[in-house]
């Protein structure tokens, strides 16, 4: 092999390696987006242009309604739970959002009776819906990634579920 051929081989190998790296990176981005859309089809809710006072959510493949939102301006991920009496906030999210622990009470959950702390949320935002002064509980036993959006929030809304979508509307908003 002569000296002039060495750069051709080197550049050919570099281009091949670069091609495969770009292909693998592109496929990773594509499938991450696909998985996120499958698991949380509402992941872009905050950035969407939803009508004021109404939100339409798609059910994920597990049959749940997940959506991003805000508690007192702090970004969170909600799991809508009509079986929960109050909004239930994991302790780590409560700390990050600046929530104060109030009176301790005992509540029944699927995992038994546990202590939680009462609190009030100055504001809860889900898409184009913002409600103020919502009763909630801080749950030190919950996993850190999801806030249960219970009936203390949803009782203020009209709900309509049809064909895998849930429409939430503030009464009288249109």
mmCIF file with all atom_site columns, C-alpha atoms in Angstrom:
data_model
loop_
_atom_site.group_PDB
_atom_site.id
_atom_site.type_symbol
_atom_site.label_atom_id
_atom_site.label_alt_id
_atom_site.label_comp_id
_atom_site.label_asym_id
_atom_site.label_entity_id
_atom_site.label_seq_id
_atom_site.pdbx_PDB_ins_code
_atom_site.Cartn_x
_atom_site.Cartn_y
_atom_site.Cartn_z
_atom_site.occupancy
_atom_site.B_iso_or_equiv
_atom_site.pdbx_formal_charge
_atom_site.auth_seq_id
_atom_site.auth_comp_id
_atom_site.auth_asym_id
_atom_site.auth_atom_id
_atom_site.pdbx_PDB_model_num
ATOM 1   C CA . UNK A 1 1   ? 0.000   0.000  0.000  1.00 0.00 ? 1   UNK A CA 1
ATOM 2   C CA . UNK A 1 2   ? 1.448   3.349  -0.949 1.00 0.00 ? 2   UNK A CA 1
ATOM 3   C CA . UNK A 1 3   ? 1.245   6.514  1.075  1.00 0.00 ? 3   UNK A CA 1
ATOM 4   C CA . UNK A 1 4   ? -1.390  8.278  -1.125 1.00 0.00 ? 4   UNK A CA 1
ATOM 5   C CA . UNK A 1 5   ? -3.858  5.387  -0.724 1.00 0.00 ? 5   UNK A CA 1
ATOM 6   C CA . UNK A 1 6   ? -3.793  5.533  3.073  1.00 0.00 ? 6   UNK A CA 1
ATOM 7   C CA . UNK A 1 7   ? -5.929  8.700  3.375  1.00 0.00 ? 7   UNK A CA 1
ATOM 8   C CA . UNK A 1 8   ? -8.562  7.235  0.986  1.00 0.00 ? 8   UNK A CA 1
ATOM 9   C CA . UNK A 1 9   ? -8.952  4.121  3.117  1.00 0.00 ? 9   UNK A CA 1
ATOM 10  C CA . UNK A 1 10  ? -8.980  6.174  6.298  1.00 0.00 ? 10  UNK A CA 1
ATOM 11  C CA . UNK A 1 11  ? -11.574 8.599  4.986  1.00 0.00 ? 11  UNK A CA 1
ATOM 12  C CA . UNK A 1 12  ? -13.687 5.722  3.635  1.00 0.00 ? 12  UNK A CA 1
ATOM 13  C CA . UNK A 1 13  ? -13.694 4.034  7.052  1.00 0.00 ? 13  UNK A CA 1
ATOM 14  C CA . UNK A 1 14  ? -14.509 7.331  8.757  1.00 0.00 ? 14  UNK A CA 1
ATOM 15  C CA . UNK A 1 15  ? -17.430 7.947  6.422  1.00 0.00 ? 15  UNK A CA 1
ATOM 16  C CA . UNK A 1 16  ? -18.734 4.406  6.984  1.00 0.00 ? 16  UNK A CA 1
ATOM 17  C CA . UNK A 1 17  ? -18.471 4.751  10.767 1.00 0.00 ? 17  UNK A CA 1
ATOM 18  C CA . UNK A 1 18  ? -20.066 8.199  10.645 1.00 0.00 ? 18  UNK A CA 1
ATOM 19  C CA . UNK A 1 19  ? -22.913 6.833  8.488  1.00 0.00 ? 19  UNK A CA 1
ATOM 20  C CA . UNK A 1 20  ? -23.661 4.018  10.961 1.00 0.00 ? 20  UNK A CA 1
ATOM 21  C CA . UNK A 1 21  ? -23.486 6.369  13.955 1.00 0.00 ? 21  UNK A CA 1
ATOM 22  C CA . UNK A 1 22  ? -25.917 8.779  12.299 1.00 0.00 ? 22  UNK A CA 1
ATOM 23  C CA . UNK A 1 23  ? -28.235 5.908  11.330 1.00 0.00 ? 23  UNK A CA 1
ATOM 24  C CA . UNK A 1 24  ? -28.225 4.480  14.857 1.00 0.00 ? 24  UNK A CA 1
ATOM 25  C CA . UNK A 1 25  ? -28.788 7.949  16.364 1.00 0.00 ? 25  UNK A CA 1
ATOM 26  C CA . UNK A 1 26  ? -31.690 8.630  13.995 1.00 0.00 ? 26  UNK A CA 1
ATOM 27  C CA . UNK A 1 27  ? -33.305 5.263  14.755 1.00 0.00 ? 27  UNK A CA 1
ATOM 28  C CA . UNK A 1 28  ? -32.899 5.854  18.502 1.00 0.00 ? 28  UNK A CA 1
ATOM 29  C CA . UNK A 1 29  ? -34.613 9.250  18.252 1.00 0.00 ? 29  UNK A CA 1
ATOM 30  C CA . UNK A 1 30  ? -37.409 7.798  16.117 1.00 0.00 ? 30  UNK A CA 1
ATOM 31  C CA . UNK A 1 31  ? -38.135 4.868  18.430 1.00 0.00 ? 31  UNK A CA 1
ATOM 32  C CA . UNK A 1 32  ? -37.875 7.001  21.581 1.00 0.00 ? 32  UNK A CA 1
ATOM 33  C CA . UNK A 1 33  ? -40.530 9.285  20.092 1.00 0.00 ? 33  UNK A CA 1
ATOM 34  C CA . UNK A 1 34  ? -42.643 6.272  19.124 1.00 0.00 ? 34  UNK A CA 1
ATOM 35  C CA . UNK A 1 35  ? -42.428 4.788  22.637 1.00 0.00 ? 35  UNK A CA 1
ATOM 36  C CA . UNK A 1 36  ? -43.194 8.148  24.256 1.00 0.00 ? 36  UNK A CA 1
ATOM 37  C CA . UNK A 1 37  ? -46.227 8.621  21.983 1.00 0.00 ? 37  UNK A CA 1
ATOM 38  C CA . UNK A 1 38  ? -47.445 5.091  22.788 1.00 0.00 ? 38  UNK A CA 1
ATOM 39  C CA . UNK A 1 39  ? -46.969 5.428  26.560 1.00 0.00 ? 39  UNK A CA 1
ATOM 40  C CA . UNK A 1 40  ? -48.052 9.074  26.885 1.00 0.00 ? 40  UNK A CA 1
ATOM 41  C CA . UNK A 1 41  ? -49.891 10.334 23.800 1.00 0.00 ? 41  UNK A CA 1
ATOM 42  C CA . UNK A 1 42  ? -50.530 13.637 25.615 1.00 0.00 ? 42  UNK A CA 1
ATOM 43  C CA . UNK A 1 43  ? -46.853 14.446 26.282 1.00 0.00 ? 43  UNK A CA 1
ATOM 44  C CA . UNK A 1 44  ? -47.014 17.679 24.261 1.00 0.00 ? 44  UNK A CA 1
ATOM 45  C CA . UNK A 1 45  ? -50.170 18.987 25.960 1.00 0.00 ? 45  UNK A CA 1
ATOM 46  C CA . UNK A 1 46  ? -48.476 22.035 27.542 1.00 0.00 ? 46  UNK A CA 1
ATOM 47  C CA . UNK A 1 47  ? -47.024 23.151 24.241 1.00 0.00 ? 47  UNK A CA 1
ATOM 48  C CA . UNK A 1 48  ? -50.208 22.513 22.281 1.00 0.00 ? 48  UNK A CA 1
ATOM 49  C CA . UNK A 1 49  ? -52.639 25.258 21.429 1.00 0.00 ? 49  UNK A CA 1
ATOM 50  C CA . UNK A 1 50  ? -55.638 23.998 23.393 1.00 0.00 ? 50  UNK A CA 1
ATOM 51  C CA . UNK A 1 51  ? -58.814 26.008 23.705 1.00 0.00 ? 51  UNK A CA 1
ATOM 52  C CA . UNK A 1 52  ? -59.202 27.866 26.968 1.00 0.00 ? 52  UNK A CA 1
ATOM 53  C CA . UNK A 1 53  ? -61.177 25.808 29.451 1.00 0.00 ? 53  UNK A CA 1
ATOM 54  C CA . UNK A 1 54  ? -61.124 22.489 27.557 1.00 0.00 ? 54  UNK A CA 1
ATOM 55  C CA . UNK A 1 55  ? -58.666 19.614 27.235 1.00 0.00 ? 55  UNK A CA 1
ATOM 56  C CA . UNK A 1 56  ? -58.954 16.468 25.125 1.00 0.00 ? 56  UNK A CA 1
ATOM 57  C CA . UNK A 1 57  ? -56.752 13.586 26.278 1.00 0.00 ? 57  UNK A CA 1
ATOM 58  C CA . UNK A 1 58  ? -55.965 10.317 24.531 1.00 0.00 ? 58  UNK A CA 1
ATOM 59  C CA . UNK A 1 59  ? -55.811 7.082  26.493 1.00 0.00 ? 59  UNK A CA 1
ATOM 60  C CA . UNK A 1 60  ? -52.398 5.377  26.470 1.00 0.00 ? 60  UNK A CA 1
ATOM 61  C CA . UNK A 1 61  ? -51.914 1.714  25.566 1.00 0.00 ? 61  UNK A CA 1
ATOM 62  C CA . UNK A 1 62  ? -52.398 0.706  29.222 1.00 0.00 ? 62  UNK A CA 1
ATOM 63  C CA . UNK A 1 63  ? -55.784 2.470  29.265 1.00 0.00 ? 63  UNK A CA 1
ATOM 64  C CA . UNK A 1 64  ? -54.661 5.416  31.420 1.00 0.00 ? 64  UNK A CA 1
ATOM 65  C CA . UNK A 1 65  ? -54.873 9.133  30.826 1.00 0.00 ? 65  UNK A CA 1
ATOM 66  C CA . UNK A 1 66  ? -51.464 10.728 31.409 1.00 0.00 ? 66  UNK A CA 1
ATOM 67  C CA . UNK A 1 67  ? -50.648 14.368 30.768 1.00 0.00 ? 67  UNK A CA 1
ATOM 68  C CA . UNK A 1 68  ? -48.098 17.009 31.691 1.00 0.00 ? 68  UNK A CA 1
ATOM 69  C CA . UNK A 1 69  ? -49.247 19.930 33.790 1.00 0.00 ? 69  UNK A CA 1
ATOM 70  C CA . UNK A 1 70  ? -48.247 22.464 36.397 1.00 0.00 ? 70  UNK A CA 1
ATOM 71  C CA . UNK A 1 71  ? -48.699 22.674 40.159 1.00 0.00 ? 71  UNK A CA 1
ATOM 72  C CA . UNK A 1 72  ? -48.030 26.204 41.410 1.00 0.00 ? 72  UNK A CA 1
ATOM 73  C CA . UNK A 1 73  ? -46.048 26.747 38.183 1.00 0.00 ? 73  UNK A CA 1
ATOM 74  C CA . UNK A 1 74  ? -43.888 23.637 38.761 1.00 0.00 ? 74  UNK A CA 1
ATOM 75  C CA . UNK A 1 75  ? -43.966 21.092 35.868 1.00 0.00 ? 75  UNK A CA 1
ATOM 76  C CA . UNK A 1 76  ? -45.369 17.662 36.775 1.00 0.00 ? 76  UNK A CA 1
ATOM 77  C CA . UNK A 1 77  ? -46.826 14.589 35.087 1.00 0.00 ? 77  UNK A CA 1
ATOM 78  C CA . UNK A 1 78  ? -50.403 13.746 35.968 1.00 0.00 ? 78  UNK A CA 1
ATOM 79  C CA . UNK A 1 79  ? -52.188 10.403 36.009 1.00 0.00 ? 79  UNK A CA 1
ATOM 80  C CA . UNK A 1 80  ? -55.931 11.094 36.041 1.00 0.00 ? 80  UNK A CA 1
ATOM 81  C CA . UNK A 1 81  ? -57.502 9.012  38.805 1.00 0.00 ? 81  UNK A CA 1
ATOM 82  C CA . UNK A 1 82  ? -61.239 9.324  39.401 1.00 0.00 ? 82  UNK A CA 1
ATOM 83  C CA . UNK A 1 83  ? -60.855 6.870  42.290 1.00 0.00 ? 83  UNK A CA 1
ATOM 84  C CA . UNK A 1 84  ? -58.643 9.285  44.225 1.00 0.00 ? 84  UNK A CA 1
ATOM 85  C CA . UNK A 1 85  ? -60.487 11.709 46.492 1.00 0.00 ? 85  UNK A CA 1
ATOM 86  C CA . UNK A 1 86  ? -57.769 14.359 46.322 1.00 0.00 ? 86  UNK A CA 1
ATOM 87  C CA . UNK A 1 87  ? -54.824 15.250 44.144 1.00 0.00 ? 87  UNK A CA 1
ATOM 88  C CA . UNK A 1 88  ? -52.006 13.112 45.559 1.00 0.00 ? 88  UNK A CA 1
ATOM 89  C CA . UNK A 1 89  ? -48.475 14.514 45.251 1.00 0.00 ? 89  UNK A CA 1
ATOM 90  C CA . UNK A 1 90  ? -45.310 12.483 45.898 1.00 0.00 ? 90  UNK A CA 1
ATOM 91  C CA . UNK A 1 91  ? -43.192 14.013 48.654 1.00 0.00 ? 91  UNK A CA 1
ATOM 92  C CA . UNK A 1 92  ? -40.223 14.803 46.373 1.00 0.00 ? 92  UNK A CA 1
ATOM 93  C CA . UNK A 1 93  ? -42.446 16.687 43.908 1.00 0.00 ? 93  UNK A CA 1
ATOM 94  C CA . UNK A 1 94  ? -44.149 18.497 46.800 1.00 0.00 ? 94  UNK A CA 1
ATOM 95  C CA . UNK A 1 95  ? -40.748 19.670 48.053 1.00 0.00 ? 95  UNK A CA 1
ATOM 96  C CA . UNK A 1 96  ? -39.690 20.803 44.570 1.00 0.00 ? 96  UNK A CA 1
ATOM 97  C CA . UNK A 1 97  ? -42.988 22.713 44.128 1.00 0.00 ? 97  UNK A CA 1
ATOM 98  C CA . UNK A 1 98  ? -42.649 24.360 47.550 1.00 0.00 ? 98  UNK A CA 1
ATOM 99  C CA . UNK A 1 99  ? -45.724 22.719 49.087 1.00 0.00 ? 99  UNK A CA 1
ATOM 100 C CA . UNK A 1 100 ? -46.112 22.840 52.846 1.00 0.00 ? 100 UNK A CA 1
ATOM 101 C CA . UNK A 1 101 ? -47.131 19.782 54.851 1.00 0.00 ? 101 UNK A CA 1
ATOM 102 C CA . UNK A 1 102 ? -50.296 20.332 56.814 1.00 0.00 ? 102 UNK A CA 1
ATOM 103 C CA . UNK A 1 103 ? -52.234 18.115 59.165 1.00 0.00 ? 103 UNK A CA 1
ATOM 104 C CA . UNK A 1 104 ? -51.424 14.404 58.976 1.00 0.00 ? 104 UNK A CA 1
ATOM 105 C CA . UNK A 1 105 ? -54.294 12.039 58.196 1.00 0.00 ? 105 UNK A CA 1
ATOM 106 C CA . UNK A 1 106 ? -54.682 8.377  57.375 1.00 0.00 ? 106 UNK A CA 1
ATOM 107 C CA . UNK A 1 107 ? -56.031 7.316  53.973 1.00 0.00 ? 107 UNK A CA 1
ATOM 108 C CA . UNK A 1 108 ? -56.965 3.978  52.426 1.00 0.00 ? 108 UNK A CA 1
ATOM 109 C CA . UNK A 1 109 ? -55.077 3.099  49.268 1.00 0.00 ? 109 UNK A CA 1
ATOM 110 C CA . UNK A 1 110 ? -54.733 -0.021 47.148 1.00 0.00 ? 110 UNK A CA 1
ATOM 111 C CA . UNK A 1 111 ? -51.657 -0.797 49.283 1.00 0.00 ? 111 UNK A CA 1
ATOM 112 C CA . UNK A 1 112 ? -53.410 -0.338 52.630 1.00 0.00 ? 112 UNK A CA 1
ATOM 113 C CA . UNK A 1 113 ? -53.854 2.518  55.085 1.00 0.00 ? 113 UNK A CA 1
ATOM 114 C CA . UNK A 1 114 ? -51.033 5.094  55.023 1.00 0.00 ? 114 UNK A CA 1
ATOM 115 C CA . UNK A 1 115 ? -50.310 8.511  56.537 1.00 0.00 ? 115 UNK A CA 1
ATOM 116 C CA . UNK A 1 116 ? -50.426 11.550 54.224 1.00 0.00 ? 116 UNK A CA 1
ATOM 117 C CA . UNK A 1 117 ? -50.216 15.302 54.825 1.00 0.00 ? 117 UNK A CA 1
ATOM 118 C CA . UNK A 1 118 ? -52.926 17.738 53.788 1.00 0.00 ? 118 UNK A CA 1
ATOM 119 C CA . UNK A 1 119 ? -51.949 20.715 51.621 1.00 0.00 ? 119 UNK A CA 1
ATOM 120 C CA . UNK A 1 120 ? -53.550 23.226 49.291 1.00 0.00 ? 120 UNK A CA 1
ATOM 121 C CA . UNK A 1 121 ? -52.408 23.872 45.740 1.00 0.00 ? 121 UNK A CA 1
ATOM 122 C CA . UNK A 1 122 ? -52.565 27.542 44.779 1.00 0.00 ? 122 UNK A CA 1
ATOM 123 C CA . UNK A 1 123 ? -52.964 26.553 41.115 1.00 0.00 ? 123 UNK A CA 1
ATOM 124 C CA . UNK A 1 124 ? -53.243 23.394 39.046 1.00 0.00 ? 124 UNK A CA 1
ATOM 125 C CA . UNK A 1 125 ? -52.930 23.628 35.264 1.00 0.00 ? 125 UNK A CA 1
ATOM 126 C CA . UNK A 1 126 ? -53.804 20.904 32.771 1.00 0.00 ? 126 UNK A CA 1
ATOM 127 C CA . UNK A 1 127 ? -53.552 22.210 29.221 1.00 0.00 ? 127 UNK A CA 1
ATOM 128 C CA . UNK A 1 128 ? -55.958 25.156 28.864 1.00 0.00 ? 128 UNK A CA 1
ATOM 129 C CA . UNK A 1 129 ? -57.580 24.494 32.256 1.00 0.00 ? 129 UNK A CA 1
ATOM 130 C CA . UNK A 1 130 ? -56.297 26.249 35.374 1.00 0.00 ? 130 UNK A CA 1
ATOM 131 C CA . UNK A 1 131 ? -58.026 25.858 38.733 1.00 0.00 ? 131 UNK A CA 1
ATOM 132 C CA . UNK A 1 132 ? -57.044 27.543 41.986 1.00 0.00 ? 132 UNK A CA 1
ATOM 133 C CA . UNK A 1 133 ? -57.099 26.521 45.652 1.00 0.00 ? 133 UNK A CA 1
ATOM 134 C CA . UNK A 1 134 ? -57.277 22.768 45.132 1.00 0.00 ? 134 UNK A CA 1
ATOM 135 C CA . UNK A 1 135 ? -57.192 20.415 48.126 1.00 0.00 ? 135 UNK A CA 1
ATOM 136 C CA . UNK A 1 136 ? -54.387 17.869 47.894 1.00 0.00 ? 136 UNK A CA 1
ATOM 137 C CA . UNK A 1 137 ? -52.308 15.494 49.946 1.00 0.00 ? 137 UNK A CA 1
ATOM 138 C CA . UNK A 1 138 ? -48.567 14.956 50.099 1.00 0.00 ? 138 UNK A CA 1
ATOM 139 C CA . UNK A 1 139 ? -47.892 11.234 49.969 1.00 0.00 ? 139 UNK A CA 1
ATOM 140 C CA . UNK A 1 140 ? -44.428 10.169 51.206 1.00 0.00 ? 140 UNK A CA 1
ATOM 141 C CA . UNK A 1 141 ? -45.083 6.597  49.994 1.00 0.00 ? 141 UNK A CA 1
ATOM 142 C CA . UNK A 1 142 ? -45.674 7.358  46.289 1.00 0.00 ? 142 UNK A CA 1
ATOM 143 C CA . UNK A 1 143 ? -43.134 6.890  43.495 1.00 0.00 ? 143 UNK A CA 1
ATOM 144 C CA . UNK A 1 144 ? -41.569 10.201 42.490 1.00 0.00 ? 144 UNK A CA 1
ATOM 145 C CA . UNK A 1 145 ? -42.588 10.546 38.861 1.00 0.00 ? 145 UNK A CA 1
ATOM 146 C CA . UNK A 1 146 ? -46.387 10.854 38.808 1.00 0.00 ? 146 UNK A CA 1
ATOM 147 C CA . UNK A 1 147 ? -49.027 13.014 40.513 1.00 0.00 ? 147 UNK A CA 1
ATOM 148 C CA . UNK A 1 148 ? -52.482 11.440 40.860 1.00 0.00 ? 148 UNK A CA 1
ATOM 149 C CA . UNK A 1 149 ? -54.975 14.012 39.623 1.00 0.00 ? 149 UNK A CA 1
ATOM 150 C CA . UNK A 1 150 ? -57.954 13.121 41.807 1.00 0.00 ? 150 UNK A CA 1
ATOM 151 C CA . UNK A 1 151 ? -61.478 14.348 42.245 1.00 0.00 ? 151 UNK A CA 1
ATOM 152 C CA . UNK A 1 152 ? -60.591 17.463 44.256 1.00 0.00 ? 152 UNK A CA 1
ATOM 153 C CA . UNK A 1 153 ? -59.541 18.825 40.830 1.00 0.00 ? 153 UNK A CA 1
ATOM 154 C CA . UNK A 1 154 ? -61.818 16.930 38.452 1.00 0.00 ? 154 UNK A CA 1
ATOM 155 C CA . UNK A 1 155 ? -65.072 17.555 40.382 1.00 0.00 ? 155 UNK A CA 1
ATOM 156 C CA . UNK A 1 156 ? -64.938 21.108 39.006 1.00 0.00 ? 156 UNK A CA 1
ATOM 157 C CA . UNK A 1 157 ? -65.028 19.842 35.404 1.00 0.00 ? 157 UNK A CA 1
ATOM 158 C CA . UNK A 1 158 ? -67.459 18.253 32.989 1.00 0.00 ? 158 UNK A CA 1
ATOM 159 C CA . UNK A 1 159 ? -66.019 14.928 31.777 1.00 0.00 ? 159 UNK A CA 1
ATOM 160 C CA . UNK A 1 160 ? -66.922 13.020 28.635 1.00 0.00 ? 160 UNK A CA 1
ATOM 161 C CA . UNK A 1 161 ? -65.189 9.771  27.687 1.00 0.00 ? 161 UNK A CA 1
ATOM 162 C CA . UNK A 1 162 ? -65.656 8.344  24.208 1.00 0.00 ? 162 UNK A CA 1
ATOM 163 C CA . UNK A 1 163 ? -63.606 6.191  21.822 1.00 0.00 ? 163 UNK A CA 1
ATOM 164 C CA . UNK A 1 164 ? -60.370 6.337  23.797 1.00 0.00 ? 164 UNK A CA 1
ATOM 165 C CA . UNK A 1 165 ? -60.488 10.067 24.486 1.00 0.00 ? 165 UNK A CA 1
ATOM 166 C CA . UNK A 1 166 ? -61.450 12.012 27.572 1.00 0.00 ? 166 UNK A CA 1
ATOM 167 C CA . UNK A 1 167 ? -62.721 15.570 27.183 1.00 0.00 ? 167 UNK A CA 1
ATOM 168 C CA . UNK A 1 168 ? -62.451 17.770 30.252 1.00 0.00 ? 168 UNK A CA 1
ATOM 169 C CA . UNK A 1 169 ? -64.254 21.112 30.195 1.00 0.00 ? 169 UNK A CA 1
ATOM 170 C CA . UNK A 1 170 ? -64.782 23.883 32.702 1.00 0.00 ? 170 UNK A CA 1
ATOM 171 C CA . UNK A 1 171 ? -68.595 24.269 32.912 1.00 0.00 ? 171 UNK A CA 1
ATOM 172 C CA . UNK A 1 172 ? -69.780 27.341 31.051 1.00 0.00 ? 172 UNK A CA 1
ATOM 173 C CA . UNK A 1 173 ? -66.520 27.748 29.098 1.00 0.00 ? 173 UNK A CA 1
ATOM 174 C CA . UNK A 1 174 ? -68.045 27.058 25.734 1.00 0.00 ? 174 UNK A CA 1
#
